[in-house]
Structures are given as structure tokens and as C-alpha cells.
């Protein structure tokens, strides 16, 4: 699983204003645009790493000052609004269309490719692969409109699922919901697929934290062999399964991979169980935290029609799980040579 954060309105307004400056006022337009792209990515990465904790600390601080009433009112609102993330959230088309996301998209750049139409009369579960470190492709394509999801899939409403713990942080929860992001738990997904009509697409990063610990440039590997919960969910709700693969997702950062059995590897796994996400040791192009500007291309594959079976047998689950794996492998093999891979490269499924 991964965490995705929107940004403050002033940032979007500043970027929009800078974009609209007359050409003569730019010292070097291409250089300035590159700086804006780096800023847009950095604000998102820093938000992911620190926004939730910073907002919590700020709220506690305000509560201890003369402005304590503001903090008290917000806490009361937080308690009243606690279940909203589990009930569809508060999606904002305005936030999803912020100018900052176009700079975010162009930094890598990120592209979304549609291979088949999706029917608004059906609900869908997208399996997103691979996780990468920050899941840049997943966020940009499904948490914003920068790559034109709504135009490419009219009538389909995407909801990117991330760690439920992120929705316990003040302010952060509201930014996540504004992008159409939801908790990856049963209550939230059940609501979207059974009480929110049709035309819903829940995007689940199937490999989750375990997969992020193994991602590294040039590696085509996904954690999927024993991940069957999303298939059971699809059968229970009668939601079609859609394989999604992002070429280049693992190329955003280089990661220090610890060998199995080492103290560091054991520590990573323990922290993963406690925190819900994997504490990776990674580095990028600048200051170690800016990702490499390698292209990320997300391919949305052909949907697999799934019947509604309330209590599916293990045999049925295994059947559709095998169908999903085969479909994902075919998707990878069909497009791999178009995005820098060799014909001999294979997708490793663990």
C-alpha cells in the first residue's frame, strides 16, 4: 500500500499564476518549467513523509495556546466526520484538476494507456502493479485528472485505495479524500462497490508494502501469487477484475536491498507489521529524495468478467486468480518491448 497526498490550494494558485506569465518575463521558460515540475513532485513526496505528523503536532500545539478553541472545534468536527472516508469520502473535481498535477505528470513523464472500454453499468477492481516506492503512476493516473482518466473512461469513477491509518491524521485525511482516495479496508470498498451505484473502479495496489521492499530499477517482479483477497472481494461484489501494469514505476528510485536473514531485513519486516508500510532505504537524483525523471507508462488491461458469488469456494477463487495472473502476464508481454524492455524479459510473480 501506498500513501497519496494532495497539496495546499496556495501552491496550485502560485503554479497557475507562474504558468500564465508572459513569455518575456520568464528567464528561461523550459528551465523554469523543469523547476516547477521538481517542486510539484517534491511537495508531494514531503507531504507523504511529513504532512500527517506535522498537522497532528500543529493541532496539539494550537490546543495548548490561546487559540485552543480552533483546535477544539476541529477535533469535534473530526469526531463527527470520522466515518466519511469509509462512506465514499469527499471527492473534489477541482482538486483533482489542479495545475500542479500537470507539472507532476510532466516531470517523469507519466502516461495512461487505455486498451479496452469499461462499461459504466459495471463496477471494477483494478489491480495495480508494481508498487514501487511511492506509487507515482498510481497516484497521478487515479488520484488526479492529469492524465485524463475521466475522458478516457467516461462514466467510471476511480478510487485509489491506500492505508486506512492515513485517514486518522487531521487535515491529511481531507486532502486524501479530495483526490477520491479511500481506505483500503473492507468497509470502505464494500460501500463503493455495493452502495454507491455502478461505474466505480477501486484501485488496489495488490503487492503492497511487501512488494515495495523488493523494487529496484530494471526489476520486473510483482507480489501476487498468494494475494487472493482482492479476487474474493470481486466475487463477493460481482466486480470485474482489471489488471494494470506501470512500466517504469520501479525506476523512480534506487533502493538498498538487504539480504534475507540479515538484521536490517528483519527490522524492516518488523516495522512493516507495526506501521503498515515498509521503511525503505532509497535514494534519487537530487538530495537523495527527488526521484529520477524516468518515464512511467500505465497500461489498463482488459477486464475479466466476474460473477457475483457471496460465498465463493476456494476452487472458484483460485480459478479467477489464475485467470487474473494470466491476463497480467499477457498485458506485460504485449507491451514490454514498446517501453524499453527486451523480448526475452519476463514478469516474475512471487
C-alpha positions as a Python dict, from the first residue, in 0.01 Angstrom:
ca = {
    (1, 'X'): (0, 0, 0),
    (2, 'X'): (96, 331, -53),
    (3, 'X'): (10, 697, 67),
    (4, 'X'): (-104, 969, -158),
    (5, 'X'): (-135, 1340, -69),
    (6, 'X'): (-295, 1640, -234),
    (7, 'X'): (-139, 1982, -174),
    (8, 'X'): (-238, 2319, -43),
    (9, 'X'): (-451, 2549, -256),
    (10, 'X'): (-190, 2833, -247),
    (11, 'X'): (66, 2607, -415),
    (12, 'X'): (-174, 2539, -701),
    (13, 'X'): (-258, 2907, -737),
    (14, 'X'): (109, 3008, -742),
    (15, 'X'): (190, 2749, -1008),
    (16, 'X'): (-108, 2862, -1217),
    (17, 'X'): (-1, 3226, -1190),
    (18, 'X'): (356, 3144, -1289),
    (19, 'X'): (232, 2943, -1586),
    (20, 'X'): (30, 3242, -1712),
    (21, 'X'): (320, 3488, -1705),
    (22, 'X'): (403, 3644, -2045),
    (23, 'X'): (681, 3467, -2227),
    (24, 'X'): (912, 3769, -2199),
    (25, 'X'): (905, 3760, -1820),
    (26, 'X'): (1042, 3407, -1798),
    (27, 'X'): (1423, 3393, -1753),
    (28, 'X'): (1414, 3065, -1942),
    (29, 'X'): (1074, 2906, -1985),
    (30, 'X'): (1194, 2547, -2029),
    (31, 'X'): (1425, 2576, -1728),
    (32, 'X'): (1150, 2735, -1518),
    (33, 'X'): (904, 2461, -1613),
    (34, 'X'): (1157, 2200, -1506),
    (35, 'X'): (1190, 2373, -1168),
    (36, 'X'): (811, 2378, -1131),
    (37, 'X'): (799, 2009, -1213),
    (38, 'X'): (1058, 1932, -944),
    (39, 'X'): (868, 2146, -691),
    (40, 'X'): (540, 1970, -771),
    (41, 'X'): (695, 1627, -714),
    (42, 'X'): (885, 1737, -403),
    (43, 'X'): (578, 1887, -236),
    (44, 'X'): (401, 1554, -282),
    (45, 'X'): (690, 1342, -153),
    (46, 'X'): (742, 1568, 150),
    (47, 'X'): (367, 1566, 216),
    (48, 'X'): (371, 1187, 209),
    (49, 'X'): (658, 1173, 455),
    (50, 'X'): (561, 1451, 695),
    (51, 'X'): (220, 1616, 642),
    (52, 'X'): (20, 1386, 869),
    (53, 'X'): (262, 1406, 1161),
    (54, 'X'): (316, 1782, 1114),
    (55, 'X'): (-59, 1855, 1115),
    (56, 'X'): (-109, 1642, 1427),
    (57, 'X'): (172, 1825, 1607),
    (58, 'X'): (33, 2162, 1497),
    (59, 'X'): (-314, 2072, 1625),
    (60, 'X'): (-172, 1972, 1965),
    (61, 'X'): (30, 2295, 1979),
    (62, 'X'): (-271, 2512, 1897),
    (63, 'X'): (-470, 2331, 2165),
    (64, 'X'): (-210, 2449, 2419),
    (65, 'X'): (-232, 2816, 2316),
    (66, 'X'): (-490, 3093, 2345),
    (67, 'X'): (-634, 2970, 2014),
    (68, 'X'): (-734, 2636, 2170),
    (69, 'X'): (-1097, 2688, 2066),
    (70, 'X'): (-999, 2649, 1697),
    (71, 'X'): (-834, 2314, 1772),
    (72, 'X'): (-1132, 2206, 1984),
    (73, 'X'): (-1378, 2288, 1704),
    (74, 'X'): (-1170, 2094, 1452),
    (75, 'X'): (-1140, 1793, 1684),
    (76, 'X'): (-1519, 1798, 1732),
    (77, 'X'): (-1560, 1807, 1354),
    (78, 'X'): (-1309, 1521, 1319),
    (79, 'X'): (-1511, 1303, 1557),
    (80, 'X'): (-1837, 1388, 1379),
    (81, 'X'): (-1682, 1321, 1036),
    (82, 'X'): (-1481, 1011, 1136),
    (83, 'X'): (-1668, 760, 918),
    (84, 'X'): (-1679, 970, 600),
    (85, 'X'): (-1368, 806, 444),
    (86, 'X'): (-1548, 469, 473),
    (87, 'X'): (-1859, 608, 302),
    (88, 'X'): (-1728, 734, -29),
    (89, 'X'): (-1530, 1029, 107),
    (90, 'X'): (-1549, 1381, -37),
    (91, 'X'): (-1413, 1381, -391),
    (92, 'X'): (-1334, 1723, -541),
    (93, 'X'): (-1310, 1764, -919),
    (94, 'X'): (-1143, 2100, -856),
    (95, 'X'): (-861, 1943, -653),
    (96, 'X'): (-819, 1657, -899),
    (97, 'X'): (-772, 1913, -1179),
    (98, 'X'): (-517, 2137, -1002),
    (99, 'X'): (-246, 2269, -1235),
    (100, 'X'): (23, 2134, -1004),
    (101, 'X'): (-63, 1779, -1111),
    (102, 'X'): (20, 1853, -1476),
    (103, 'X'): (370, 1955, -1365),
    (104, 'X'): (384, 1639, -1155),
    (105, 'X'): (287, 1434, -1463),
    (106, 'X'): (538, 1603, -1692),
    (107, 'X'): (835, 1558, -1458),
    (108, 'X'): (868, 1186, -1536),
    (109, 'X'): (653, 1200, -1762),
    (110, 'X'): (356, 977, -1668),
    (111, 'X'): (113, 841, -1929),
    (112, 'X'): (-209, 643, -1906),
    (113, 'X'): (-293, 400, -2189),
    (114, 'X'): (-639, 252, -2235),
    (115, 'X'): (-667, -85, -2411),
    (116, 'X'): (-1041, -159, -2368),
    (117, 'X'): (-1364, 25, -2293),
    (118, 'X'): (-1517, -7, -1947),
    (119, 'X'): (-1895, -13, -1905),
    (120, 'X'): (-2046, 241, -1662),
    (121, 'X'): (-2309, -22, -1582),
    (122, 'X'): (-2045, -238, -1408),
    (123, 'X'): (-1817, -197, -1106),
    (124, 'X'): (-1446, -277, -1122),
    (125, 'X'): (-1146, -367, -910),
    (126, 'X'): (-818, -257, -1070),
    (127, 'X'): (-511, -450, -956),
    (128, 'X'): (-218, -206, -978),
    (129, 'X'): (138, -340, -1028),
    (130, 'X'): (411, -283, -925),
    (131, 'X'): (402, -77, -605),
    (132, 'X'): (738, 98, -644),
    (133, 'X'): (848, 324, -359),
    (134, 'X'): (583, 599, -376),
    (135, 'X'): (344, 458, -638),
    (136, 'X'): (381, 770, -853),
    (137, 'X'): (194, 624, -1151),
    (138, 'X'): (-96, 503, -937),
    (139, 'X'): (-143, 842, -773),
    (140, 'X'): (-107, 1056, -1086),
    (141, 'X'): (-336, 840, -1302),
    (142, 'X'): (-610, 762, -1049),
    (143, 'X'): (-579, 1028, -776),
    (144, 'X'): (-575, 1320, -1021),
    (145, 'X'): (-703, 1404, -1370),
    (146, 'X'): (-356, 1493, -1503),
    (147, 'X'): (-355, 1201, -1748),
    (148, 'X'): (-724, 1235, -1838),
    (149, 'X'): (-878, 930, -1671),
    (150, 'X'): (-1236, 1063, -1687),
    (151, 'X'): (-1204, 1143, -2058),
    (152, 'X'): (-1054, 805, -2142),
    (153, 'X'): (-1302, 613, -1927),
    (154, 'X'): (-1625, 817, -1932),
    (155, 'X'): (-1874, 720, -1664),
    (156, 'X'): (-1610, 548, -1447),
    (157, 'X'): (-1516, 698, -1109),
    (158, 'X'): (-1171, 586, -983),
    (159, 'X'): (-1097, 546, -610),
    (160, 'X'): (-736, 474, -525),
    (161, 'X'): (-712, 269, -204),
    (162, 'X'): (-438, 342, 48),
    (163, 'X'): (-357, 263, 413),
    (164, 'X'): (-652, 324, 645),
    (165, 'X'): (-414, 469, 904),
    (166, 'X'): (-360, 776, 688),
    (167, 'X'): (-720, 880, 744),
    (168, 'X'): (-662, 914, 1119),
    (169, 'X'): (-437, 1217, 1069),
    (170, 'X'): (-601, 1563, 1079),
    (171, 'X'): (-600, 1766, 755),
    (172, 'X'): (-423, 1484, 568),
    (173, 'X'): (-745, 1281, 561),
    (174, 'X'): (-931, 1568, 396),
    (175, 'X'): (-667, 1611, 127),
    (176, 'X'): (-669, 1240, 54),
    (177, 'X'): (-1047, 1232, 24),
    (178, 'X'): (-1048, 1534, -208),
    (179, 'X'): (-849, 1330, -460),
    (180, 'X'): (-1101, 1046, -446),
    (181, 'X'): (-866, 833, -235),
    (182, 'X'): (-1018, 581, 6),
    (183, 'X'): (-901, 349, 288),
    (184, 'X'): (-805, 2, 175),
    (185, 'X'): (-1036, -175, 418),
    (186, 'X'): (-1347, -388, 382),
    (187, 'X'): (-1599, -125, 495),
    (188, 'X'): (-1477, 139, 253),
    (189, 'X'): (-1451, -87, -50),
    (190, 'X'): (-1782, -262, 28),
    (191, 'X'): (-1953, 78, 30),
    (192, 'X'): (-1806, 181, -306),
    (193, 'X'): (-1892, -147, -476),
    (194, 'X'): (-2238, -209, -332),
    (195, 'X'): (-2392, 116, -203),
    (196, 'X'): (-2258, 372, -448),
    (197, 'X'): (-2430, 258, -767),
    (198, 'X'): (-2229, 144, -1069),
    (199, 'X'): (-1936, 286, -1263),
    (200, 'X'): (-1700, 261, -965),
    (201, 'X'): (-1340, 148, -1002),
    (202, 'X'): (-1144, 71, -684),
    (203, 'X'): (-770, 64, -748),
    (204, 'X'): (-584, -173, -514),
    (205, 'X'): (-204, -189, -513),
    (206, 'X'): (-201, -565, -467),
    (207, 'X'): (167, -612, -378),
    (208, 'X'): (152, -354, -100),
    (209, 'X'): (434, -289, 144),
    (210, 'X'): (596, -630, 90),
    (211, 'X'): (645, -554, -278),
    (212, 'X'): (798, -211, -215),
    (213, 'X'): (1081, -373, -18),
    (214, 'X'): (1199, -550, -332),
    (215, 'X'): (1153, -285, -601),
    (216, 'X'): (1461, -166, -784),
    (217, 'X'): (1531, -25, -1133),
    (218, 'X'): (1510, -282, -1410),
    (219, 'X'): (1328, -537, -1194),
    (220, 'X'): (1002, -675, -1331),
    (221, 'X'): (863, -852, -1029),
    (222, 'X'): (525, -846, -854),
    (223, 'X'): (394, -995, -529),
    (224, 'X'): (76, -1171, -635),
    (225, 'X'): (98, -1550, -604),
    (226, 'X'): (-57, -1562, -255),
    (227, 'X'): (-260, -1240, -278),
    (228, 'X'): (-618, -1359, -330),
    (229, 'X'): (-819, -1126, -108),
    (230, 'X'): (-896, -885, -393),
    (231, 'X'): (-1028, -1177, -601),
    (232, 'X'): (-1259, -1291, -317),
    (233, 'X'): (-1382, -934, -287),
    (234, 'X'): (-1450, -914, -661),
    (235, 'X'): (-1651, -1237, -649),
    (236, 'X'): (-1848, -1126, -345),
    (237, 'X'): (-1944, -798, -512),
    (238, 'X'): (-1962, -915, -873),
    (239, 'X'): (-1699, -657, -971),
    (240, 'X'): (-1491, -717, -1283),
    (241, 'X'): (-1114, -753, -1237),
    (242, 'X'): (-885, -527, -1440),
    (243, 'X'): (-506, -586, -1447),
    (244, 'X'): (-294, -267, -1455),
    (245, 'X'): (82, -256, -1509),
    (246, 'X'): (305, 52, -1485),
    (247, 'X'): (627, 27, -1684),
    (248, 'X'): (893, 242, -1516),
    (249, 'X'): (733, 255, -1169),
    (250, 'X'): (1033, 75, -1019),
    (251, 'X'): (1277, 312, -1190),
    (252, 'X'): (1188, 623, -987),
    (253, 'X'): (1438, 541, -712),
    (254, 'X'): (1729, 313, -640),
    (255, 'X'): (1691, 111, -322),
    (256, 'X'): (1930, -65, -88),
    (257, 'X'): (1804, -425, -82),
    (258, 'X'): (1903, -616, 231),
    (259, 'X'): (1961, -991, 211),
    (260, 'X'): (1715, -1226, 375),
    (261, 'X'): (1821, -1324, 724),
    (262, 'X'): (2013, -1004, 798),
    (263, 'X'): (1936, -784, 1098),
    (264, 'X'): (1833, -495, 872),
    (265, 'X'): (1591, -711, 674),
    (266, 'X'): (1432, -842, 994),
    (267, 'X'): (1399, -485, 1125),
    (268, 'X'): (1229, -375, 802),
    (269, 'X'): (976, -657, 826),
    (270, 'X'): (901, -588, 1194),
    (271, 'X'): (846, -218, 1126),
    (272, 'X'): (629, -310, 828),
    (273, 'X'): (397, -512, 1054),
    (274, 'X'): (382, -235, 1315),
    (275, 'X'): (348, 66, 1084),
    (276, 'X'): (160, -94, 795),
    (277, 'X'): (412, 30, 538),
    (278, 'X'): (769, -63, 454),
    (279, 'X'): (1051, 168, 570),
    (280, 'X'): (1268, 154, 257),
    (281, 'X'): (1623, 289, 227),
    (282, 'X'): (1616, 461, -112),
    (283, 'X'): (1779, 749, -298),
    (284, 'X'): (1702, 951, -611),
    (285, 'X'): (1864, 1211, -834),
    (286, 'X'): (1894, 1525, -615),
    (287, 'X'): (1939, 1546, -238),
    (288, 'X'): (1858, 1175, -240),
    (289, 'X'): (1484, 1237, -225),
    (290, 'X'): (1396, 1373, -572),
    (291, 'X'): (1304, 1077, -797),
    (292, 'X'): (1475, 1006, -1125),
    (293, 'X'): (1282, 1153, -1418),
    (294, 'X'): (1227, 822, -1594),
    (295, 'X'): (904, 772, -1794),
    (296, 'X'): (618, 585, -1624),
    (297, 'X'): (357, 436, -1855),
    (298, 'X'): (46, 278, -1702),
    (299, 'X'): (-143, 23, -1912),
    (300, 'X'): (-503, -54, -1816),
    (301, 'X'): (-578, -404, -1942),
    (302, 'X'): (-886, -596, -2050),
    (303, 'X'): (-1149, -650, -1780),
    (304, 'X'): (-1220, -1004, -1662),
    (305, 'X'): (-1595, -1057, -1615),
    (306, 'X'): (-1662, -1183, -1263),
    (307, 'X'): (-1995, -1332, -1144),
    (308, 'X'): (-2143, -1234, -808),
    (309, 'X'): (-2093, -1521, -563),
    (310, 'X'): (-2147, -1435, -195),
    (311, 'X'): (-1950, -1729, -57),
    (312, 'X'): (-1718, -1846, -334),
    (313, 'X'): (-1536, -2176, -291),
    (314, 'X'): (-1158, -2186, -276),
    (315, 'X'): (-1161, -2360, -613),
    (316, 'X'): (-1354, -2070, -769),
    (317, 'X'): (-1122, -1813, -611),
    (318, 'X'): (-818, -2000, -744),
    (319, 'X'): (-974, -2015, -1091),
    (320, 'X'): (-1025, -1639, -1118),
    (321, 'X'): (-691, -1571, -951),
    (322, 'X'): (-520, -1784, -1218),
    (323, 'X'): (-716, -1601, -1490),
    (324, 'X'): (-601, -1269, -1347),
    (325, 'X'): (-235, -1374, -1336),
    (326, 'X'): (-250, -1494, -1696),
    (327, 'X'): (-413, -1170, -1806),
    (328, 'X'): (-147, -962, -1629),
    (329, 'X'): (133, -1166, -1786),
    (330, 'X'): (-21, -1123, -2131),
    (331, 'X'): (-51, -748, -2075),
    (332, 'X'): (315, -727, -1975),
    (333, 'X'): (434, -939, -2267),
    (334, 'X'): (229, -744, -2522),
    (335, 'X'): (365, -401, -2427),
    (336, 'X'): (712, -466, -2280),
    (337, 'X'): (914, -404, -2598),
    (338, 'X'): (738, -70, -2655),
    (339, 'X'): (876, 66, -2329),
    (340, 'X'): (1241, -25, -2337),
    (341, 'X'): (1232, -390, -2235),
    (342, 'X'): (1365, -681, -2436),
    (343, 'X'): (1157, -962, -2584),
    (344, 'X'): (1337, -1201, -2351),
    (345, 'X'): (1236, -1009, -2034),
    (346, 'X'): (978, -1187, -1823),
    (347, 'X'): (745, -1082, -1543),
    (348, 'X'): (838, -1260, -1220),
    (349, 'X'): (539, -1336, -997),
    (350, 'X'): (611, -1412, -630),
}
